[in-house]
PDB file of C-alpha atoms in Angstrom:
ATOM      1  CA  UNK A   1      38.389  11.176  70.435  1.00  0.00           C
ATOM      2  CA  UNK A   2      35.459  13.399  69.222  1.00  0.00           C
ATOM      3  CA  UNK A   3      35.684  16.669  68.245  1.00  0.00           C
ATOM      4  CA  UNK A   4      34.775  19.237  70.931  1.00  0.00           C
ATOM      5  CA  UNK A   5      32.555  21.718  68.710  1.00  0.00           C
ATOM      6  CA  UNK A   6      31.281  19.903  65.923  1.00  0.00           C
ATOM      7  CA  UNK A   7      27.864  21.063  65.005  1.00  0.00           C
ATOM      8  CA  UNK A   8      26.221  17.443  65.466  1.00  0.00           C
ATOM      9  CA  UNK A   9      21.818  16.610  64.828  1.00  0.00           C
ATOM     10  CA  UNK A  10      21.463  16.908  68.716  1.00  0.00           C
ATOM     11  CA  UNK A  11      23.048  20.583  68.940  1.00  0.00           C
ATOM     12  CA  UNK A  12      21.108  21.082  65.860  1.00  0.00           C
ATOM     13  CA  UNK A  13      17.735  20.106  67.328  1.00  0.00           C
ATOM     14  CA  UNK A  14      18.798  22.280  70.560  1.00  0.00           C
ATOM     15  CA  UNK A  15      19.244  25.206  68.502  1.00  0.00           C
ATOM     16  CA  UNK A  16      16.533  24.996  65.995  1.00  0.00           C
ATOM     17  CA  UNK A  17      13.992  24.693  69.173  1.00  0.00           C
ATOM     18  CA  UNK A  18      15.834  27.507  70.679  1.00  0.00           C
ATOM     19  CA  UNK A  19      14.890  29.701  67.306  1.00  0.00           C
ATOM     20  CA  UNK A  20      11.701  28.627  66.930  1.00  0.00           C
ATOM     21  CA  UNK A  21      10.273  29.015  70.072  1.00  0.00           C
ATOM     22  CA  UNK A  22      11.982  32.464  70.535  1.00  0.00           C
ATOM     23  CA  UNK A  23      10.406  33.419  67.108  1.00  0.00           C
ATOM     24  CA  UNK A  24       6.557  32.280  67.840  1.00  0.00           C
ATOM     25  CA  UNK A  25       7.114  33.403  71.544  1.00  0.00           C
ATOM     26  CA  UNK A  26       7.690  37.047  70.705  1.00  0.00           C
ATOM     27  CA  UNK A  27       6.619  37.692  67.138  1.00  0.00           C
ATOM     28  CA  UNK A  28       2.864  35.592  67.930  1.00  0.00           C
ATOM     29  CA  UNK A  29       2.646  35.050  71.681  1.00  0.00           C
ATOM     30  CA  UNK A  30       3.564  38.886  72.683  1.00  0.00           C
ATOM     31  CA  UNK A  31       2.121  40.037  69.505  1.00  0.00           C
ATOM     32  CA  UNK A  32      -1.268  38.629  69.768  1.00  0.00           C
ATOM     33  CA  UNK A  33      -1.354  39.145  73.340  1.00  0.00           C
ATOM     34  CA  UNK A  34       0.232  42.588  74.212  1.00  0.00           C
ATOM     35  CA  UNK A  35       0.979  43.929  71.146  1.00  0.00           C
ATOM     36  CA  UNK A  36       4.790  44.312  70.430  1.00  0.00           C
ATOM     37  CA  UNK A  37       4.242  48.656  69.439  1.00  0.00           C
ATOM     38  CA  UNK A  38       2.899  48.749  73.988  1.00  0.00           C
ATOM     39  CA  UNK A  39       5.096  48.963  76.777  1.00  0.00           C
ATOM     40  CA  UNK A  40       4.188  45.571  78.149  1.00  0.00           C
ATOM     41  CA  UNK A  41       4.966  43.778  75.107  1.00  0.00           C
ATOM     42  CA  UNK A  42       8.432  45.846  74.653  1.00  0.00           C
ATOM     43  CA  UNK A  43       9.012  44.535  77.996  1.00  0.00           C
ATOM     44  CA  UNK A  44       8.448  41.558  77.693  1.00  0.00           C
ATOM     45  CA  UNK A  45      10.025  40.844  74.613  1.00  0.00           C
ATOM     46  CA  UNK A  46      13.368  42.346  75.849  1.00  0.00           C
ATOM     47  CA  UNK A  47      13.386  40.403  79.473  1.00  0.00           C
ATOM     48  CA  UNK A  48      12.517  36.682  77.159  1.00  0.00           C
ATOM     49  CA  UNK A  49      15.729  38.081  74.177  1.00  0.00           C
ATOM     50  CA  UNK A  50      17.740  39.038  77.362  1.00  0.00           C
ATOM     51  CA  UNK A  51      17.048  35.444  78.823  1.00  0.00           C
ATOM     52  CA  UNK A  52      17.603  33.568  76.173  1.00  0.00           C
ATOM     53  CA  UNK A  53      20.320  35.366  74.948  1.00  0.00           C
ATOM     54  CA  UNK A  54      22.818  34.259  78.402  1.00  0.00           C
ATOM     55  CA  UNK A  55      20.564  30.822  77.400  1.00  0.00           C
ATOM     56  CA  UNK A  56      22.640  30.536  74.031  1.00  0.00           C
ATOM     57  CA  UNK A  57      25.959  32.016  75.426  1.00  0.00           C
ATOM     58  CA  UNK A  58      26.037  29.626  78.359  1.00  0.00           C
ATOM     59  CA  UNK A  59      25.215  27.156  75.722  1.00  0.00           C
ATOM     60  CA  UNK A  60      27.964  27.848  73.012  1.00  0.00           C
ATOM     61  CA  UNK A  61      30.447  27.623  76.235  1.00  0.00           C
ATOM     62  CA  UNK A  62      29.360  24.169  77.829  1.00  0.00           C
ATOM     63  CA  UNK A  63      29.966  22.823  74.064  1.00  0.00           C
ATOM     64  CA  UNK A  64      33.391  24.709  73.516  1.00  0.00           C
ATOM     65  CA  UNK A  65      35.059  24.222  76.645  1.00  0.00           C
ATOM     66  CA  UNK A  66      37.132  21.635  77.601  1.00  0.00           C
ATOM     67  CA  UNK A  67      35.462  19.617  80.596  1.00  0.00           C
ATOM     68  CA  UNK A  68      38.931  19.510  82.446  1.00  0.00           C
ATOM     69  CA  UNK A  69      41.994  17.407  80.964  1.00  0.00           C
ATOM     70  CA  UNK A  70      44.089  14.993  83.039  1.00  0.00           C
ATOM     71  CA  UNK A  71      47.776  15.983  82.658  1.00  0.00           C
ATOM     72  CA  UNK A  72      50.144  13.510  81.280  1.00  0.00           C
ATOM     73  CA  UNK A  73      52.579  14.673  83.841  1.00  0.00           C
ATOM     74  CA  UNK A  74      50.144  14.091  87.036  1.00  0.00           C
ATOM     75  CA  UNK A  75      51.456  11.588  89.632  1.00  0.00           C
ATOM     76  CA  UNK A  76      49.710  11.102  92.776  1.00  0.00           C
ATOM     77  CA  UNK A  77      51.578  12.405  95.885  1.00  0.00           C
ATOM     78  CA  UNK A  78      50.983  10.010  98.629  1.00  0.00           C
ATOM     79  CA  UNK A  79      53.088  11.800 101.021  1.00  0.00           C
ATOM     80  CA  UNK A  80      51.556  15.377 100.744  1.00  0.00           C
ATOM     81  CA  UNK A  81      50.366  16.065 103.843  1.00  0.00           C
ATOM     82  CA  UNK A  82      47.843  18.328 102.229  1.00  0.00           C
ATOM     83  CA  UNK A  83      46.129  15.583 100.151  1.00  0.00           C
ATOM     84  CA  UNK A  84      45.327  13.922 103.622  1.00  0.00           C
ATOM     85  CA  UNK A  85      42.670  11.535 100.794  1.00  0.00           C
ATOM     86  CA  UNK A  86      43.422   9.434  97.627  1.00  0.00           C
ATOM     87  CA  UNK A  87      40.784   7.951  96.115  1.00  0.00           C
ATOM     88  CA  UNK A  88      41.727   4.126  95.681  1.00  0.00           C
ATOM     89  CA  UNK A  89      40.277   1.157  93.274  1.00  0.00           C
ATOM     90  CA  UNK A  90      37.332  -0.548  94.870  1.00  0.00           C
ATOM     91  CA  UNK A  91      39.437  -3.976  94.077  1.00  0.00           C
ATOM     92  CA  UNK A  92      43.148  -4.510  95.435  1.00  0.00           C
ATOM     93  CA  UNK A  93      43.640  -1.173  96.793  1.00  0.00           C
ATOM     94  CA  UNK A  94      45.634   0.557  94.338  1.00  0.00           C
ATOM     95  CA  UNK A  95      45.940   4.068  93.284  1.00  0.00           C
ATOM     96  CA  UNK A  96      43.712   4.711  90.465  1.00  0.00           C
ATOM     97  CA  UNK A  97      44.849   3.989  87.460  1.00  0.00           C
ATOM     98  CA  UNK A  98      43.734   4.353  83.655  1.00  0.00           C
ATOM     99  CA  UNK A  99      44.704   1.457  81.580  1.00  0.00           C
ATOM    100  CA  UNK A 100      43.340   2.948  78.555  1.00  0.00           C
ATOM    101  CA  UNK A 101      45.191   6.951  79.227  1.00  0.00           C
ATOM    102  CA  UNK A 102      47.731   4.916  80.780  1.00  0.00           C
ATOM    103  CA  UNK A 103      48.055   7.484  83.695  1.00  0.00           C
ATOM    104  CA  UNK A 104      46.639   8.052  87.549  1.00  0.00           C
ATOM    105  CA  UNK A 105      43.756   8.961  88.022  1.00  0.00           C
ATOM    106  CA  UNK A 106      42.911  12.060  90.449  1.00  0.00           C
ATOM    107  CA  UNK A 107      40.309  12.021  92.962  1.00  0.00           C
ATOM    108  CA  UNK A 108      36.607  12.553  90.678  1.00  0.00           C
ATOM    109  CA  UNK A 109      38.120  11.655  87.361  1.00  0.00           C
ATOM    110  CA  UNK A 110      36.582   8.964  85.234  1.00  0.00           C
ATOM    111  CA  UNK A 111      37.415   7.882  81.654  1.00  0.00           C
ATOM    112  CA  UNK A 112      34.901   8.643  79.197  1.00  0.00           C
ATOM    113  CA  UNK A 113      33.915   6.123  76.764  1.00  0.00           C
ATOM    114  CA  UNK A 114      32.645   8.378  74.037  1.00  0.00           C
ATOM    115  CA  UNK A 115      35.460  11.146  74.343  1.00  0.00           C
ATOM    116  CA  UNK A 116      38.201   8.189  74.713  1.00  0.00           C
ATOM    117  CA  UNK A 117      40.019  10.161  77.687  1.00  0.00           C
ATOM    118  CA  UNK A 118      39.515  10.843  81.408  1.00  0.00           C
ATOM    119  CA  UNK A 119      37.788  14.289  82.497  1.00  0.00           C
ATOM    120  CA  UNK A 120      38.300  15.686  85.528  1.00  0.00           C
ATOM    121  CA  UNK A 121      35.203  15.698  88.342  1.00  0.00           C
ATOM    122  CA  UNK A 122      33.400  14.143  85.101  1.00  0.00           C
ATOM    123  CA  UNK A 123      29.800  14.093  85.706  1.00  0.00           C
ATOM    124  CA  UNK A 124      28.280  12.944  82.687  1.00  0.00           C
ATOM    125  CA  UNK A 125      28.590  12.870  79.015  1.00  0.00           C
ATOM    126  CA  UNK A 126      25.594  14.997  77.471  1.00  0.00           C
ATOM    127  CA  UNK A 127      25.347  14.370  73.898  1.00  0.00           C
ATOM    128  CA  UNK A 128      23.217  17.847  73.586  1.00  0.00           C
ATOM    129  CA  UNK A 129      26.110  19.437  73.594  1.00  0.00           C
ATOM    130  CA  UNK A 130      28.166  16.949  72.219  1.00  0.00           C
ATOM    131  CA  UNK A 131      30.674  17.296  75.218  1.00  0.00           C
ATOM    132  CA  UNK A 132      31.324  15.360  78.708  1.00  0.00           C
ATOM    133  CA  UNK A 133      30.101  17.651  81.413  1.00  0.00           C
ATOM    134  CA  UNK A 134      33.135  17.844  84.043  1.00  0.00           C
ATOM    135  CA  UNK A 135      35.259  20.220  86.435  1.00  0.00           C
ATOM    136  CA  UNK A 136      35.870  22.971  83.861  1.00  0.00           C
ATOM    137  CA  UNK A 137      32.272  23.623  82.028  1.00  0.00           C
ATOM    138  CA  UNK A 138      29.891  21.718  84.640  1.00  0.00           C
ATOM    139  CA  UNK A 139      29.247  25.033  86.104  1.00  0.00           C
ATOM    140  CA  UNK A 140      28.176  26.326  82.769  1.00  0.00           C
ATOM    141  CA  UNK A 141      26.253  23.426  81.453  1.00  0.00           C
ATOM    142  CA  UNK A 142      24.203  24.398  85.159  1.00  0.00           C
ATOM    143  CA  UNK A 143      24.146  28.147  84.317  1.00  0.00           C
ATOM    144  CA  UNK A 144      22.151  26.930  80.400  1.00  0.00           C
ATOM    145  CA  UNK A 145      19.931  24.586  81.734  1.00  0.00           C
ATOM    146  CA  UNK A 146      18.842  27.189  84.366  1.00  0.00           C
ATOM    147  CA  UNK A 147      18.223  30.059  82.038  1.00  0.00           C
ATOM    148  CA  UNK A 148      16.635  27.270  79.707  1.00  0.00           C
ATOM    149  CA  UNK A 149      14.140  26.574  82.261  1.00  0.00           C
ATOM    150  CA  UNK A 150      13.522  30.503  83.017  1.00  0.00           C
ATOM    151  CA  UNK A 151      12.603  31.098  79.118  1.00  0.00           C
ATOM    152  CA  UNK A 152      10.505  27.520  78.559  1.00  0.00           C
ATOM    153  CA  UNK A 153       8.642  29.035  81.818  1.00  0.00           C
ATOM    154  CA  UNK A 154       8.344  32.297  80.898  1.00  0.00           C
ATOM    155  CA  UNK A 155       6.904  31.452  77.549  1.00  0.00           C
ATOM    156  CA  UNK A 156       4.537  29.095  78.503  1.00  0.00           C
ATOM    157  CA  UNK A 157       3.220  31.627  80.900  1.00  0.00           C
ATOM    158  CA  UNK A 158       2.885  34.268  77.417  1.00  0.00           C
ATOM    159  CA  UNK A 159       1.623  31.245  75.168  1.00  0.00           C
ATOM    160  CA  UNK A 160      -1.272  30.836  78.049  1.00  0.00           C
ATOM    161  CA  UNK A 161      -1.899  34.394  78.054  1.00  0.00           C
ATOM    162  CA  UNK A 162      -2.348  34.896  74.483  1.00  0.00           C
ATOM    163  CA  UNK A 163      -4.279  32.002  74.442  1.00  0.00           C
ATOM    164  CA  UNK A 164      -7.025  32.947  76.998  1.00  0.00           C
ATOM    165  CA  UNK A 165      -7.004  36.367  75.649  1.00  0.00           C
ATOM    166  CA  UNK A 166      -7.983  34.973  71.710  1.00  0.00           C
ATOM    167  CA  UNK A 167     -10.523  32.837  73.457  1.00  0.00           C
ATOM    168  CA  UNK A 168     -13.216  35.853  73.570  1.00  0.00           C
ATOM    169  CA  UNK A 169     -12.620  35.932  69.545  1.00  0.00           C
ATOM    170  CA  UNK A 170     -13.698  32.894  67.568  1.00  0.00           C
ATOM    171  CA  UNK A 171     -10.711  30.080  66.791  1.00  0.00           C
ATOM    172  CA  UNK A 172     -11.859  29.667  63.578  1.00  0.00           C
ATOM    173  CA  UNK A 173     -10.963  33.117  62.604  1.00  0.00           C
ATOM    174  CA  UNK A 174      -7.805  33.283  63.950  1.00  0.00           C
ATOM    175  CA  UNK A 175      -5.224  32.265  60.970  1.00  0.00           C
ATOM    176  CA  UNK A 176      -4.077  28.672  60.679  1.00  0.00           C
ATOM    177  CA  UNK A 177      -0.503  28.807  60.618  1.00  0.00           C
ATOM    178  CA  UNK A 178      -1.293  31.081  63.520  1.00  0.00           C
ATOM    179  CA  UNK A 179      -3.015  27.598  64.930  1.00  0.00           C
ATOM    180  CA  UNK A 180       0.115  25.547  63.946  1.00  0.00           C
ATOM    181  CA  UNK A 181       2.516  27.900  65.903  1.00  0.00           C
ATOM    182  CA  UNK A 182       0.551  27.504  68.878  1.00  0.00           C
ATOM    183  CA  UNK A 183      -0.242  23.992  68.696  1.00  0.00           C
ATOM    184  CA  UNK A 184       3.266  22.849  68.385  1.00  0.00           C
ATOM    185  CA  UNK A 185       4.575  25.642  70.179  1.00  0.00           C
ATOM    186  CA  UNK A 186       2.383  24.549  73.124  1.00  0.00           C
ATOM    187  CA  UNK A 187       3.752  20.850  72.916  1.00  0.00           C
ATOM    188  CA  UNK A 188       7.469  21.412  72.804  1.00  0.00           C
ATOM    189  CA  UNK A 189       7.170  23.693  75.722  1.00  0.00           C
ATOM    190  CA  UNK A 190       5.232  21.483  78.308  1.00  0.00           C
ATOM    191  CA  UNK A 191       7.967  18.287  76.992  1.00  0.00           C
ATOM    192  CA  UNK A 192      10.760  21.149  77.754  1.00  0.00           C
ATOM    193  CA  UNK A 193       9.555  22.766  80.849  1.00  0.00           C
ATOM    194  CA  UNK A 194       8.698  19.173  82.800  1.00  0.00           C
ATOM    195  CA  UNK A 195      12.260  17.368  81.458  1.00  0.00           C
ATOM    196  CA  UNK A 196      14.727  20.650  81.622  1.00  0.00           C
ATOM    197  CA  UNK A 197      12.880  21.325  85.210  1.00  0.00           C
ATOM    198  CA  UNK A 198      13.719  17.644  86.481  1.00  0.00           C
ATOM    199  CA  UNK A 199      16.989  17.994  85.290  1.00  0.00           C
ATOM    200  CA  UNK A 200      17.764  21.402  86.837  1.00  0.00           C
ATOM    201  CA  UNK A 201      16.346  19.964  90.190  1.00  0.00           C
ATOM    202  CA  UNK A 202      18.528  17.090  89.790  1.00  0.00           C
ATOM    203  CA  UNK A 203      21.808  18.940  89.411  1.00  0.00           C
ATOM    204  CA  UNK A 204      20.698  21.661  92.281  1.00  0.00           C
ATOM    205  CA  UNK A 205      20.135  18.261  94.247  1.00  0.00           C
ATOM    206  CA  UNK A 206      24.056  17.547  93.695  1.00  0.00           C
ATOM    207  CA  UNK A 207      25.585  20.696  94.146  1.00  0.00           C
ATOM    208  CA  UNK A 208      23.936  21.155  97.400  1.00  0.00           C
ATOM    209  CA  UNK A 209      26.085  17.969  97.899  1.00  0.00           C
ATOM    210  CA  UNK A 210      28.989  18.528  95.763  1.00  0.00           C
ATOM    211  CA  UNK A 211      28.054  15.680  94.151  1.00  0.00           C
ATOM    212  CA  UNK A 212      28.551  13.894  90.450  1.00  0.00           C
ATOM    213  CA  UNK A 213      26.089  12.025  89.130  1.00  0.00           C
ATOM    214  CA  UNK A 214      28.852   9.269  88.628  1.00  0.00           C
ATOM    215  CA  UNK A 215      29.398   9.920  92.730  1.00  0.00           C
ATOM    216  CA  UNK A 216      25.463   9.554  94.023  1.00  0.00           C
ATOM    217  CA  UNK A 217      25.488   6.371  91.995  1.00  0.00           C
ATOM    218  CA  UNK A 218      29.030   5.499  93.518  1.00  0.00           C
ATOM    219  CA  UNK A 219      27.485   6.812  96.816  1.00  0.00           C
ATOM    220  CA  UNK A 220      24.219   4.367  96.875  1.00  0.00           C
ATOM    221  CA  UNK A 221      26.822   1.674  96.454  1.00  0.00           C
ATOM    222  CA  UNK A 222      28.661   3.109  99.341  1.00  0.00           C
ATOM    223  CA  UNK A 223      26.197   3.230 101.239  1.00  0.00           C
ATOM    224  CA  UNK A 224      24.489   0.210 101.629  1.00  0.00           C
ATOM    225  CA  UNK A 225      28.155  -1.755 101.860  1.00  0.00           C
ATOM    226  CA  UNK A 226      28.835   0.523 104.736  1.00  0.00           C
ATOM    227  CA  UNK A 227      25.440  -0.170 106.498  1.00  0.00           C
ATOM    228  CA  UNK A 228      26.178  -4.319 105.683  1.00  0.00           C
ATOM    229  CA  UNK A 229      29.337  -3.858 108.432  1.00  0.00           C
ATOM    230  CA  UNK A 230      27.513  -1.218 110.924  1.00  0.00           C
ATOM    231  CA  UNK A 231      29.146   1.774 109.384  1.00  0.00           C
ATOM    232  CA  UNK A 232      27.796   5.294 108.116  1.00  0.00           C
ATOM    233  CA  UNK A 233      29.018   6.445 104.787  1.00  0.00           C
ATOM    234  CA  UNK A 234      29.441  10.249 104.681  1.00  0.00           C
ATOM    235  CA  UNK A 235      30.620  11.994 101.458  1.00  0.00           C
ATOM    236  CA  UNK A 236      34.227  13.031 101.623  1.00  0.00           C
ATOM    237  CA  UNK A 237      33.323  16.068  99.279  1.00  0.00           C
ATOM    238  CA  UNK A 238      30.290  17.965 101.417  1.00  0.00           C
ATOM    239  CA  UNK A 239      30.977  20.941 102.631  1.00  0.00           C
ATOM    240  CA  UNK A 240      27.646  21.793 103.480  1.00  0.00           C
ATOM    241  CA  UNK A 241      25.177  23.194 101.277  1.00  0.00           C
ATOM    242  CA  UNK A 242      26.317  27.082 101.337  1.00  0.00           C
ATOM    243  CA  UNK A 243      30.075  25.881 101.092  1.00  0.00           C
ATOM    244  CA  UNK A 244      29.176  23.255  98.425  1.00  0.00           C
ATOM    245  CA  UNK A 245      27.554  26.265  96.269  1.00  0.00           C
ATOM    246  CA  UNK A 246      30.362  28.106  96.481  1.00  0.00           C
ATOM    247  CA  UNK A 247      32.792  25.778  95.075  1.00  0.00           C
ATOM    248  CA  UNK A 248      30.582  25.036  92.655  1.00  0.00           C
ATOM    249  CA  UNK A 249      28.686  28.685  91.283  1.00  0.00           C
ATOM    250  CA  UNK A 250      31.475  30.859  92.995  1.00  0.00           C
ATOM    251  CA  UNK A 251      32.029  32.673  95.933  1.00  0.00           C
ATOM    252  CA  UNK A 252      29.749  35.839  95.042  1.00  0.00           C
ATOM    253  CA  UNK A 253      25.894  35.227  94.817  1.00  0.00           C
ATOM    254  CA  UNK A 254      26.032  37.851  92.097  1.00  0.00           C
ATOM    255  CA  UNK A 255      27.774  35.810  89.764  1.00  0.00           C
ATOM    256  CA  UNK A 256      26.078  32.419  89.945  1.00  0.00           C
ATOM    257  CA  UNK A 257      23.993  32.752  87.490  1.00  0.00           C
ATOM    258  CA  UNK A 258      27.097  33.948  85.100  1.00  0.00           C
ATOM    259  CA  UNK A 259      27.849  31.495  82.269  1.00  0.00           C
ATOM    260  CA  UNK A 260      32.036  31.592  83.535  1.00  0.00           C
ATOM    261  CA  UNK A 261      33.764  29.554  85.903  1.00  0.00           C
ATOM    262  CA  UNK A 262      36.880  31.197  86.239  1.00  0.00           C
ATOM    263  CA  UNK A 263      36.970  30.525  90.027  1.00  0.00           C
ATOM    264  CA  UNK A 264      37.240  26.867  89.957  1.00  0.00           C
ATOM    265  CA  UNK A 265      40.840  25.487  90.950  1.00  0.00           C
ATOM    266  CA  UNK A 266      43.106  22.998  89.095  1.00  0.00           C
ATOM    267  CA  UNK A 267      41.125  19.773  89.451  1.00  0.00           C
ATOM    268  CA  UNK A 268      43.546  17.487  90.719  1.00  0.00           C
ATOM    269  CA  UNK A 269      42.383  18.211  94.224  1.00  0.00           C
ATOM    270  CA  UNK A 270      39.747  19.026  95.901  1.00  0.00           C
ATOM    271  CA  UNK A 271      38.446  20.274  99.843  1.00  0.00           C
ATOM    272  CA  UNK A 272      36.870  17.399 101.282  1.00  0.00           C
ATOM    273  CA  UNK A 273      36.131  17.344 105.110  1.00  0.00           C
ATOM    274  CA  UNK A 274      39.308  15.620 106.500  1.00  0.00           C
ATOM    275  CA  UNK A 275      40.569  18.768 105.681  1.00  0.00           C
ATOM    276  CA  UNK A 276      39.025  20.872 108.414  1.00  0.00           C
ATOM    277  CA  UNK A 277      39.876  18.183 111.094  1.00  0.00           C
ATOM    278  CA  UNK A 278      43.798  17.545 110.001  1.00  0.00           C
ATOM    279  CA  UNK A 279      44.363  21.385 110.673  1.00  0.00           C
ATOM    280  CA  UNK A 280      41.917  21.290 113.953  1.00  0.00           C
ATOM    281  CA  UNK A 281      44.513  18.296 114.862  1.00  0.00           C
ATOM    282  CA  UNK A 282      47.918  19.751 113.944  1.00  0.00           C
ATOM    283  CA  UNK A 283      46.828  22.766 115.446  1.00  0.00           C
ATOM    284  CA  UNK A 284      46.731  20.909 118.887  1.00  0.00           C
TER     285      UNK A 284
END
């Protein structure tokens, strides 16, 4: 099993970008532009640090914490009236089962090939952070790339600015390193902006459906066996889009955007929409 932690080249690259576009955003963008001794350019050098500073705490938390372990103890109870779902194997029938944990699965879990154990509601393994992305730190790994979006954005709109206020000077006086900085500046942001902005819409996509990106694959599947035999596959897990955020970001709007997810349950089980109609049923 890899190490959860280890500084590897991809976290490297993430923060050496992170550094280097802070340091040409503020000390050349703002400078140039606004001047960082105005108020404009004090304020906008403290919103971009404040930004990018939850940035780089949301980031150090998606690689530290644990994407959600599967306990060794964990037995599926098929008589729980309260689990009225158990996710089965798409062949035989059978409770899920990891050959190579040697343990059930719960509902959402997969096995990991890289991190050699299952994760709990594992969406993906991201090698940017060197980490699967699963129940316990998906919410965070949401909360970076937002806030990384918000800074490449906010940026580029400074980098622009600067740049169509030097253009009443003449380029050729303007130093060349200050050229460089701008030049490669300029190219790592547009890259950043277009892929971290697909990928944000992406995951916003999914947790308005509470959603893995292991499930909408799985759910593609599902759905076009179900339409083969006349049927209409619905997600088990969608709540409905306000319900689906809250599971997801937390109950309070005012803490969405918070790089914690202390509100998130055990894993092992999760609200699906049998739920509503077993207790609309036994309340009969």
């Amino acid at each position: 099993m890899r190490h959860r932690g280890a500084i590897t080249l991809p976290i490297i690259a993430v923060l050496s970008a992170i550094f280097y576009l802070y340091y040409t955003t503020v000390f050349v963008f703002i400078d140039d532009w606004f001047g960082l001794a105005t108020s404009h350019g004090i304020l906008n050098a403290l919103a971009f640090t404040a930004v990018v500073a939850m940035c780089l705490v949301a980031y150090a938390a998606a690689i530290l914490k644990d994407p959600g372990k599967v306990p060794d103890s964990f037995v599926p109870d098929v008589e729980d009236s309260e689990t009225p779902m158990h996710e089965i194997k798409r062949k035989g029938g059978d409770l899920r089962f990891c050959q190579k944990c040697s343990h059930y699965k719960p509902p959402r879990a997969h096995h990991c090939r890289v991190c050699k154990r299952c994760v709990l509601r594992m969406d993906h393994h991201c090698i940017w952070i060197n980490n699967c992305v699963g129940h316990e730190n998906y919410k965070l790994f949401f909360v970076f790339v937002t806030y990384a979006v918000f800074s490449c954005v906010h940026a580029l709109v400074l980098l622009i600015g600067s740049v169509s206020n030097d253009a009443q000077e003449d380029w050729k006086q303007i130093e060349s390193s200050s050229n460089t900085s701008y030049i490669i500046s300029g190219i790592l942001l547009v890259l950043l902006t277009v892929a971290l902005g697909i990928l944000l819409g992406w995951h916003i996509y999914l947790i308005l459906r509470n959603k893995t990106t292991i499930e909408y694959y799985e759910g593609v599947r599902a759905m076009w066996l179900a339409k083969k035999v006349g049927n209409v596959y619905q997600h088990p897990y969608d709540l409905g889009p306000y319900g689906n955020l809250t599971l997801v970001l937390g109950p309070s709007i005012f803490t969405w955007l918070c790089p914690t997810s202390k509100h998130i349950g055990s894993g092992l089980r999760f609200k699906t929409i049998y739920d509503d109609l077993n207790s609309a049923s036994s309340s009969r």
